[in-house]
CSV table of C-alpha atoms and ligand atoms in Angstrom, one decimal:
chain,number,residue,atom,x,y,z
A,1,UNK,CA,55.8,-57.4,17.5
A,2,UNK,CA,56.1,-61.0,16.7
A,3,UNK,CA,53.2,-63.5,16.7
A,4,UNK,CA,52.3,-66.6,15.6
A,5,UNK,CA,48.8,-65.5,15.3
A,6,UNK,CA,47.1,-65.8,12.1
A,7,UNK,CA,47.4,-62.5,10.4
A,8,UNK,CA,43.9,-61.3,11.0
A,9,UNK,CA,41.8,-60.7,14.3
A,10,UNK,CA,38.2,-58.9,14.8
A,11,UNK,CA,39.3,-55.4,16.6
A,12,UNK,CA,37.0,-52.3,16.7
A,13,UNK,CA,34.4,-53.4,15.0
A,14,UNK,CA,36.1,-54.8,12.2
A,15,UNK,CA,38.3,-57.3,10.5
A,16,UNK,CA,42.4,-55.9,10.6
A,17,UNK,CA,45.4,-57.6,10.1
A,18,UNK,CA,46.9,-58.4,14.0
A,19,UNK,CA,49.3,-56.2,14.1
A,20,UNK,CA,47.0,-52.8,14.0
A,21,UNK,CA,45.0,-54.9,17.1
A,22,UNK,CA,46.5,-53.6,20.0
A,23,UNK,CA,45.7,-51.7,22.7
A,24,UNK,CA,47.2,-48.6,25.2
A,25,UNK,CA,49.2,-49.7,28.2
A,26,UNK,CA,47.1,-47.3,29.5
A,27,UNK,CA,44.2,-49.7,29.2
A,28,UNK,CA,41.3,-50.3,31.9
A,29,UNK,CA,41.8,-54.4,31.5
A,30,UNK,CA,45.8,-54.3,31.5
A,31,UNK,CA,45.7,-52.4,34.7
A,32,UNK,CA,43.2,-54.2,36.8
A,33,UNK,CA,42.2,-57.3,35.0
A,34,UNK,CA,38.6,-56.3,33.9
A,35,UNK,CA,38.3,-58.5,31.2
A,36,UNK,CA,36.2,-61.3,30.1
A,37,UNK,CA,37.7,-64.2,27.4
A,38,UNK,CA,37.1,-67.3,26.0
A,39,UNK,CA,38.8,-70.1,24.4
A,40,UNK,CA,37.5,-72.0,21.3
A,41,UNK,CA,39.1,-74.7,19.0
A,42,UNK,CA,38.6,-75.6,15.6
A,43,UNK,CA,39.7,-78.9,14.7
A,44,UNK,CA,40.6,-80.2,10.7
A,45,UNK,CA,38.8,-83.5,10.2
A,46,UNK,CA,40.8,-86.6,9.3
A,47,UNK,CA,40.9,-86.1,5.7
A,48,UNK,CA,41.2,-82.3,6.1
A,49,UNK,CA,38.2,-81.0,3.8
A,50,UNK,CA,37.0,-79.1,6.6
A,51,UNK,CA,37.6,-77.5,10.1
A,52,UNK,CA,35.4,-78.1,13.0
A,53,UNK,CA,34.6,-75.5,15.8
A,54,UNK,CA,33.7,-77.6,19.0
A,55,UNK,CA,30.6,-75.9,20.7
A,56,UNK,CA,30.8,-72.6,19.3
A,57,UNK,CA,27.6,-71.5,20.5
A,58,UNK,CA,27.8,-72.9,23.9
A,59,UNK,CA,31.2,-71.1,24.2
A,60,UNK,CA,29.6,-67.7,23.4
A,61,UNK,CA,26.5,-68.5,25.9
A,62,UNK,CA,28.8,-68.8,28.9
A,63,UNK,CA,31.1,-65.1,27.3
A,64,UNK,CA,28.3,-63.8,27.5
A,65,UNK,CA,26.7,-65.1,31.0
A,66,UNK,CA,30.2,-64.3,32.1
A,67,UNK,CA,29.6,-60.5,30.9
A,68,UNK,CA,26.3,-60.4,33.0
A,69,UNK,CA,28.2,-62.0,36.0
A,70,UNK,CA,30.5,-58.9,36.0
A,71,UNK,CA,27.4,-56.5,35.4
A,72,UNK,CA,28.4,-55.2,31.9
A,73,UNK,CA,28.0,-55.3,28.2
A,74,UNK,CA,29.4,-55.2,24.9
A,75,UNK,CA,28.0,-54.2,21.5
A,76,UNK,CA,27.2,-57.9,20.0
A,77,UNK,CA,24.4,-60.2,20.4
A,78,UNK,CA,25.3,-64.2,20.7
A,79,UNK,CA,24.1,-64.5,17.1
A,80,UNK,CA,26.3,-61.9,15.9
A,81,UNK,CA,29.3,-63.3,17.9
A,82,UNK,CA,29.0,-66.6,16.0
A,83,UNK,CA,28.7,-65.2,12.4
A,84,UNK,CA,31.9,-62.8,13.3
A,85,UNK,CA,34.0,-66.2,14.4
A,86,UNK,CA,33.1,-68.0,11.5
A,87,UNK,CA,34.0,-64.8,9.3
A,88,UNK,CA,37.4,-64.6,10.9
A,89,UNK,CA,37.8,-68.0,10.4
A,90,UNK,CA,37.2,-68.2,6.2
A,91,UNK,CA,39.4,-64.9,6.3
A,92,UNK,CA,42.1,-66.7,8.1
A,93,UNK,CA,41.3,-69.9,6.5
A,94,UNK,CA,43.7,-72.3,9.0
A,95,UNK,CA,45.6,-75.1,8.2
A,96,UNK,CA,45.8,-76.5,10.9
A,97,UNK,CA,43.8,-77.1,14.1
A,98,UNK,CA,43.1,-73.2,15.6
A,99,UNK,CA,42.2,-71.8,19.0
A,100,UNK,CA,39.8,-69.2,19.2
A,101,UNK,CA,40.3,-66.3,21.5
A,102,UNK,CA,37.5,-63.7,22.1
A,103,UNK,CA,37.7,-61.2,24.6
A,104,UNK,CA,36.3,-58.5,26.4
A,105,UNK,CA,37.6,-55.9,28.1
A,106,UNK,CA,37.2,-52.7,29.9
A,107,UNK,CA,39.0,-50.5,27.2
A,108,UNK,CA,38.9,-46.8,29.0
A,109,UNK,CA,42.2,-45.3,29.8
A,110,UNK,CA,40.3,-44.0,33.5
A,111,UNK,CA,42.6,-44.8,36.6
A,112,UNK,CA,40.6,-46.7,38.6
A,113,UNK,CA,38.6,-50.0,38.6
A,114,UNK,CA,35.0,-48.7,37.9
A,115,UNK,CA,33.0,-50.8,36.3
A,116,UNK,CA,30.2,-47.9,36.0
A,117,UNK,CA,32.1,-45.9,34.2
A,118,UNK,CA,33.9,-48.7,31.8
A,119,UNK,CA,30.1,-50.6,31.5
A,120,UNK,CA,30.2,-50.7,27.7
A,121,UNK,CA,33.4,-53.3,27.2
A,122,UNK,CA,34.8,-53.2,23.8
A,123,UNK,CA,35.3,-56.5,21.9
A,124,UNK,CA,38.0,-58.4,20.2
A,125,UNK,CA,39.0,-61.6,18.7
A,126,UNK,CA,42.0,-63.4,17.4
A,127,UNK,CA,43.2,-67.1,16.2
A,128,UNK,CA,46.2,-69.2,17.0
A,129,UNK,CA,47.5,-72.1,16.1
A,130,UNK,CA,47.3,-74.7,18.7
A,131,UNK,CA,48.3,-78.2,19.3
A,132,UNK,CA,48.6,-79.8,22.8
A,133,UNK,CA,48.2,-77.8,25.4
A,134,UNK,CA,49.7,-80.3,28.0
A,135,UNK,CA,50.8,-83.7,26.5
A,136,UNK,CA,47.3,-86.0,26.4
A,137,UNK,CA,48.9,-89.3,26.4
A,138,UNK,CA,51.5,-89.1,28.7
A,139,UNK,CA,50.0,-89.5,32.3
A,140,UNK,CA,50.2,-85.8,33.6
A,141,UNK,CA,52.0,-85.8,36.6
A,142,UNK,CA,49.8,-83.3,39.2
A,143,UNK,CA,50.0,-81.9,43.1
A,144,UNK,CA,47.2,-80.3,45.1
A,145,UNK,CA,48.5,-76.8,45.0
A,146,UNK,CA,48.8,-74.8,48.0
A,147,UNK,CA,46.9,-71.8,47.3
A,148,UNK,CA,43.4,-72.1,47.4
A,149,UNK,CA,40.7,-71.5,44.3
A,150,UNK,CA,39.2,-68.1,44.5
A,151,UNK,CA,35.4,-68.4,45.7
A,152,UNK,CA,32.0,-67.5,44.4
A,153,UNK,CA,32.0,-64.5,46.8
A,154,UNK,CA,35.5,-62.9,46.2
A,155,UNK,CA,36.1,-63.2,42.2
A,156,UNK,CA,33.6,-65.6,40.8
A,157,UNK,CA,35.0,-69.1,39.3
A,158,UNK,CA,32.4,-69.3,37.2
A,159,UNK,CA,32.4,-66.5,35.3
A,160,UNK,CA,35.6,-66.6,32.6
A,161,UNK,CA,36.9,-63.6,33.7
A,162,UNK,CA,40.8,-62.4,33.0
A,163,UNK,CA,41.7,-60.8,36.5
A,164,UNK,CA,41.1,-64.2,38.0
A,165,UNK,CA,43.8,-65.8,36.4
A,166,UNK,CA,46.6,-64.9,38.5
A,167,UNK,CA,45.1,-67.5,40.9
A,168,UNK,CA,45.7,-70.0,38.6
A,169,UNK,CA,49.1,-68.8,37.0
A,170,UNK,CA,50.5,-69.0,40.9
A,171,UNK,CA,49.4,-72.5,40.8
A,172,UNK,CA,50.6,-73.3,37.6
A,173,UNK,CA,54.2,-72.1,38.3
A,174,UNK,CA,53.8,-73.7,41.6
A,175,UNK,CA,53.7,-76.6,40.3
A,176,UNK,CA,55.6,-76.2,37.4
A,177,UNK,CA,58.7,-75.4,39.7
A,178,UNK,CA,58.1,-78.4,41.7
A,179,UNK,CA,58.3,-80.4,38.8
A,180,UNK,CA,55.2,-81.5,38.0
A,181,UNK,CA,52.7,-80.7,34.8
A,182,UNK,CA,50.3,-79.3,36.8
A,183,UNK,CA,47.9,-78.4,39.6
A,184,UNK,CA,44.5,-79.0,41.3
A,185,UNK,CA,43.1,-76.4,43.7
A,186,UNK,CA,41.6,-76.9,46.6
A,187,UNK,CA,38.4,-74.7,47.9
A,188,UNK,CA,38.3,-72.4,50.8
A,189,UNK,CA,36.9,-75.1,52.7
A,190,UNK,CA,39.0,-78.2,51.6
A,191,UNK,CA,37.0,-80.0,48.9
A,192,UNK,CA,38.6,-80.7,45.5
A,193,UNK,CA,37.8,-78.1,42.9
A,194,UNK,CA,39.3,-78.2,39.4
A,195,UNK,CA,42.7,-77.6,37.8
A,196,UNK,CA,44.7,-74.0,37.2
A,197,UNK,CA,42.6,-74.1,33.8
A,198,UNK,CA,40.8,-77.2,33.6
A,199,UNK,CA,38.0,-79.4,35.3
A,200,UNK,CA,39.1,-82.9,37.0
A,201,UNK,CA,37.3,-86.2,37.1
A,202,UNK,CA,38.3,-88.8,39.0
A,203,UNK,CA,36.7,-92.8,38.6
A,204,UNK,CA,36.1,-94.7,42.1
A,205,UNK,CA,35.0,-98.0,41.9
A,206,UNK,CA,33.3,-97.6,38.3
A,207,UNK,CA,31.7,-93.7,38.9
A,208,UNK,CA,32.7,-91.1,37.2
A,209,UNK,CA,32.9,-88.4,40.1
A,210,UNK,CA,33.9,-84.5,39.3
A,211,UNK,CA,32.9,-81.6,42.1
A,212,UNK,CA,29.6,-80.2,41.9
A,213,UNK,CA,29.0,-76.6,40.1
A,214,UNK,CA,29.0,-75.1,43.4
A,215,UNK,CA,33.0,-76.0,44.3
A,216,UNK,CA,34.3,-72.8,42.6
A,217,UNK,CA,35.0,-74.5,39.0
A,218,UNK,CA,34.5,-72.9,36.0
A,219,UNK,CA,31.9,-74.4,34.2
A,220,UNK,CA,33.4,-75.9,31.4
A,221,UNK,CA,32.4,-76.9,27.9
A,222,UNK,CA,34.7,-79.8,28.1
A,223,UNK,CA,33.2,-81.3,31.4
A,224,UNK,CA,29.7,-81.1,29.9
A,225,UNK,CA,30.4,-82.6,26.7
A,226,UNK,CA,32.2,-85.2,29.0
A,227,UNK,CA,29.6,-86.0,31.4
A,228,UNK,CA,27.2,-86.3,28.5
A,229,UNK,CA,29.2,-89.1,26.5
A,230,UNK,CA,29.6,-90.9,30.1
A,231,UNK,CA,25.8,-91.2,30.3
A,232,UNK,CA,25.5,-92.1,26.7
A,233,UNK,CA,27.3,-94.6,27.3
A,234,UNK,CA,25.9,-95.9,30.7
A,235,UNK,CA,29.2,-95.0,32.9
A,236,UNK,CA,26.9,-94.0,36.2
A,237,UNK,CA,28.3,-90.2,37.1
A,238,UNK,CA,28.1,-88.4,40.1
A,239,UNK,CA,28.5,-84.6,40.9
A,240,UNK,CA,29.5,-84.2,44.2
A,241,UNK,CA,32.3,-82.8,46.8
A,242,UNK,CA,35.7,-84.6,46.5
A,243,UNK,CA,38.0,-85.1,49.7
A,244,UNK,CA,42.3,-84.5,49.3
A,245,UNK,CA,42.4,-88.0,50.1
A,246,UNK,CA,40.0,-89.4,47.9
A,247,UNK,CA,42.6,-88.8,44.9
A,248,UNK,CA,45.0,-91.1,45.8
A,249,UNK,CA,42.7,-93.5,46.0
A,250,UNK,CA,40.8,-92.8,42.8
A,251,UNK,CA,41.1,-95.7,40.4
A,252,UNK,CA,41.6,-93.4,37.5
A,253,UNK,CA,41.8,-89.4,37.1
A,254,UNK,CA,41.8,-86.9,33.5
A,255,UNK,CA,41.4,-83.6,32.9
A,256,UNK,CA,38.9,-81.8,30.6
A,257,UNK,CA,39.2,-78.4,28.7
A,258,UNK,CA,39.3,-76.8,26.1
A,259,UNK,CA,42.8,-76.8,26.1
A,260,UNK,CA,44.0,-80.0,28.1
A,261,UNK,CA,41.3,-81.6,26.0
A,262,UNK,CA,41.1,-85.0,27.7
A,263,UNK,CA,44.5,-85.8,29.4
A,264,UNK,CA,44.9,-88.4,32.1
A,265,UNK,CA,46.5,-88.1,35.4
A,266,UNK,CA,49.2,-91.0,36.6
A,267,UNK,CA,50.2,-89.4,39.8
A,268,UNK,CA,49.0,-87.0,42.1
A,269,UNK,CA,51.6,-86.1,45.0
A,270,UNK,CA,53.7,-88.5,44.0
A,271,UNK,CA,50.9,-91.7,44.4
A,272,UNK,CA,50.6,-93.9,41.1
A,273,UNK,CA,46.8,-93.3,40.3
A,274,UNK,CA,44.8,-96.9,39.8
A,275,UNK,CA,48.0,-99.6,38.0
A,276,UNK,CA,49.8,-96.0,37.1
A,277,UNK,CA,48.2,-96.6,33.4
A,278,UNK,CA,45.6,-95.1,31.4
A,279,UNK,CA,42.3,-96.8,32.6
A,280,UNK,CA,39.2,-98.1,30.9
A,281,UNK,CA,36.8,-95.4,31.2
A,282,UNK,CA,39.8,-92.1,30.5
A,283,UNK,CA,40.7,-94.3,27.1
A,284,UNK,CA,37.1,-94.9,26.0
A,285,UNK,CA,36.1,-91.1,26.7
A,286,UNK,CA,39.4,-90.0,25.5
A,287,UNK,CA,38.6,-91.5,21.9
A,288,UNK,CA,35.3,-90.6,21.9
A,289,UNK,CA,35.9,-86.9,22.7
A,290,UNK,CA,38.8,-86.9,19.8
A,291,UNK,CA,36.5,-88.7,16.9
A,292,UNK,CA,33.7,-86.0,17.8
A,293,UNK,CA,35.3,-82.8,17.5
A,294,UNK,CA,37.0,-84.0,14.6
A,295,UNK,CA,33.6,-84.1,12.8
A,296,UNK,CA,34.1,-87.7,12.4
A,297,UNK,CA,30.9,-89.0,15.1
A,298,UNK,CA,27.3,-88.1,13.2
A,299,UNK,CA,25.7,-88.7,16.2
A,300,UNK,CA,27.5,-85.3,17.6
A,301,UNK,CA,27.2,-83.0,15.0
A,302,UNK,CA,25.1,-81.3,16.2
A,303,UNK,CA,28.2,-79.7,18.8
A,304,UNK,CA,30.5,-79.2,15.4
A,305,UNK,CA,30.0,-76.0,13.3
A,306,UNK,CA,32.1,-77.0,10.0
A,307,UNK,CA,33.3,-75.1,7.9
A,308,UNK,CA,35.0,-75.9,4.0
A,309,UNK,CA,38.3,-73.9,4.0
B,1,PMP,N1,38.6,-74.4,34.5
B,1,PMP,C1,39.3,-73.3,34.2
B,1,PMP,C2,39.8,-72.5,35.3
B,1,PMP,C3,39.6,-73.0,32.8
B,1,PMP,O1,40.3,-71.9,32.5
B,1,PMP,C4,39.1,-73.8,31.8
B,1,PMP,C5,39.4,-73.5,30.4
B,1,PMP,N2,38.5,-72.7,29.8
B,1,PMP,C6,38.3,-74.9,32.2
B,1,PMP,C7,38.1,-75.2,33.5
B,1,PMP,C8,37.7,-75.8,31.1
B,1,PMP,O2,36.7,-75.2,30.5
B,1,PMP,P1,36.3,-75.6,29.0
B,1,PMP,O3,36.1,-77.0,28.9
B,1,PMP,O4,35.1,-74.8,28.7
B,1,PMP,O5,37.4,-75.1,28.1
């Protein structure tokens, strides 16, 4: 099997080099998606003395809220999830920025979706290294997609769960075929709800404006950390349903994740997006959002668990 992985990942309990962490294709979570993941990155700061996890314990609050969406459990409290993630970490010791990938999953080798009988999910964890996940600087060229998000009722947007993500990977090569970088989803009923795997803001007339909690997004890390620096900074915010039609009218538009980062949109079905260029308030959130999980903003330190390596 080859990876790029760094060569040791959390499995079973304990530290093993990757290639003894894998799992029966008889597995529970291959077979029905009955899984629960995150992803976490660890940045080097400019000088590269040390590397940066953005919002580690924030990311493990919303595994594990996930994990009580779903009804389960797993074997490790959110204090113990941390302290593994920063072992794996020394024992990997990056050198370069790293993504974080925890996950848990329904590990029985039963037939059937039963989440009574696979309650106890087992728990792993690898690193990658990871650059750009979709080019930041380019002005991402989007479409609405035409299949809808998944809603609260059927599989839950909200909780980070690994079944769910065929709805997004049909978006994704939706768009991807069409030509474009990516794709926002719709709701069930029409409003604007986020991107295959990250949230969307759009700016009207000075507001920064992303759907509410309640438009079948998944919370993200990314979103939060953005709408705080926008009221740090006195850029008024509103959360609140988005219309189609209000995109191609928006002056400016970005995604956020942990991925994407903060990328900017130039066009969305086709229309140029404000002058077509990256706008005031993307650029100034954009560098802010880069500086912190770098290390490099004091002020924000308190969201950066660093680590010498
Ligand atoms: N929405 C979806 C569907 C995602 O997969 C992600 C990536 N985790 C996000 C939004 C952004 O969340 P975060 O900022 O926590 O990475």
């Amino acid at each position: 099997m080859k990876t790029n992985a760094f060569p040791y990942a959390f499995f079973s309990g304990k530290v093993v080099p990757i290639e003894k962490a894998s799992v029966s294709i008889m597995t529970n979570a291959l077979q029905y998606g009955t899984g629960i993941f995150g992803g976490i990155r660890g940045y080097y700061n400019k000088n590269g003395s040390f590397l940066s996890i953005f919002r580690l314990s924030d990311h493990y609050r919303r595994f594990l809220n996930s994990i009580n969406i779903i009804g389960v459990s797993i074997d490790f409290s959110h204090r113990e999830l941390v302290d593994l993630t920063i072992n794996l970490a020394k024992k990997n010791k990056p050198l370069t920025d790293a993504y974080f990938r925890p996950f848990a999953y329904a590990s029985s080798l039963n037939l059937s979706p039963n989440l009574n009988s696979d309650s106890k999910f087992a728990f792993g964890l690898y690193m990658i290294p990871l650059g750009e996940y979709l080019p930041v600087d380019k002005g991402l060229s989007v479409m609405v997609s035409s299949w809808r998000r998944i809603s609260d009722n059927a599989i839950p947007a909200r909780a980070k769960v690994t079944g769910a993500y065929i709805n997004s990977a049909l978006a994704r090569k939706e768009a991807n075929d069409r030509g474009f970088d990516e794709a926002i989803f719709l709701t069930d009923d029409g409003h604007v709800s986020e991107g295959s795997a990250e949230n969307l803001f759009i700016i009207r007339d000075g507001i920064l404006t992303t759907p509410p909690k309640t438009d079948d997004i998944l919370e993200g890390i990314t979103r939060r950390t953005v709408l705080q620096l926008a009221k740090d900074n006195h850029i008024p915010v509103e959360e609140r349903k988005i219309d189609r039609t209000e995109l191609y009218i928006a002056d400016e538009a970005f995604f956020s994740g942990t991925g994407v980062q903060v990328s900017w949109i130039s066009k969305i079905d086709g229309r140029k997006i404000g002058h077509g260029k990256k706008g005031k308030v993307s650029s100034l959130l954009q560098d802010l959002f880069f500086k912190i999980v770098r290390g490099d903003e004091p002020k924000y330190s308190k969201w950066c668990t660093k680590l010498k390596m």
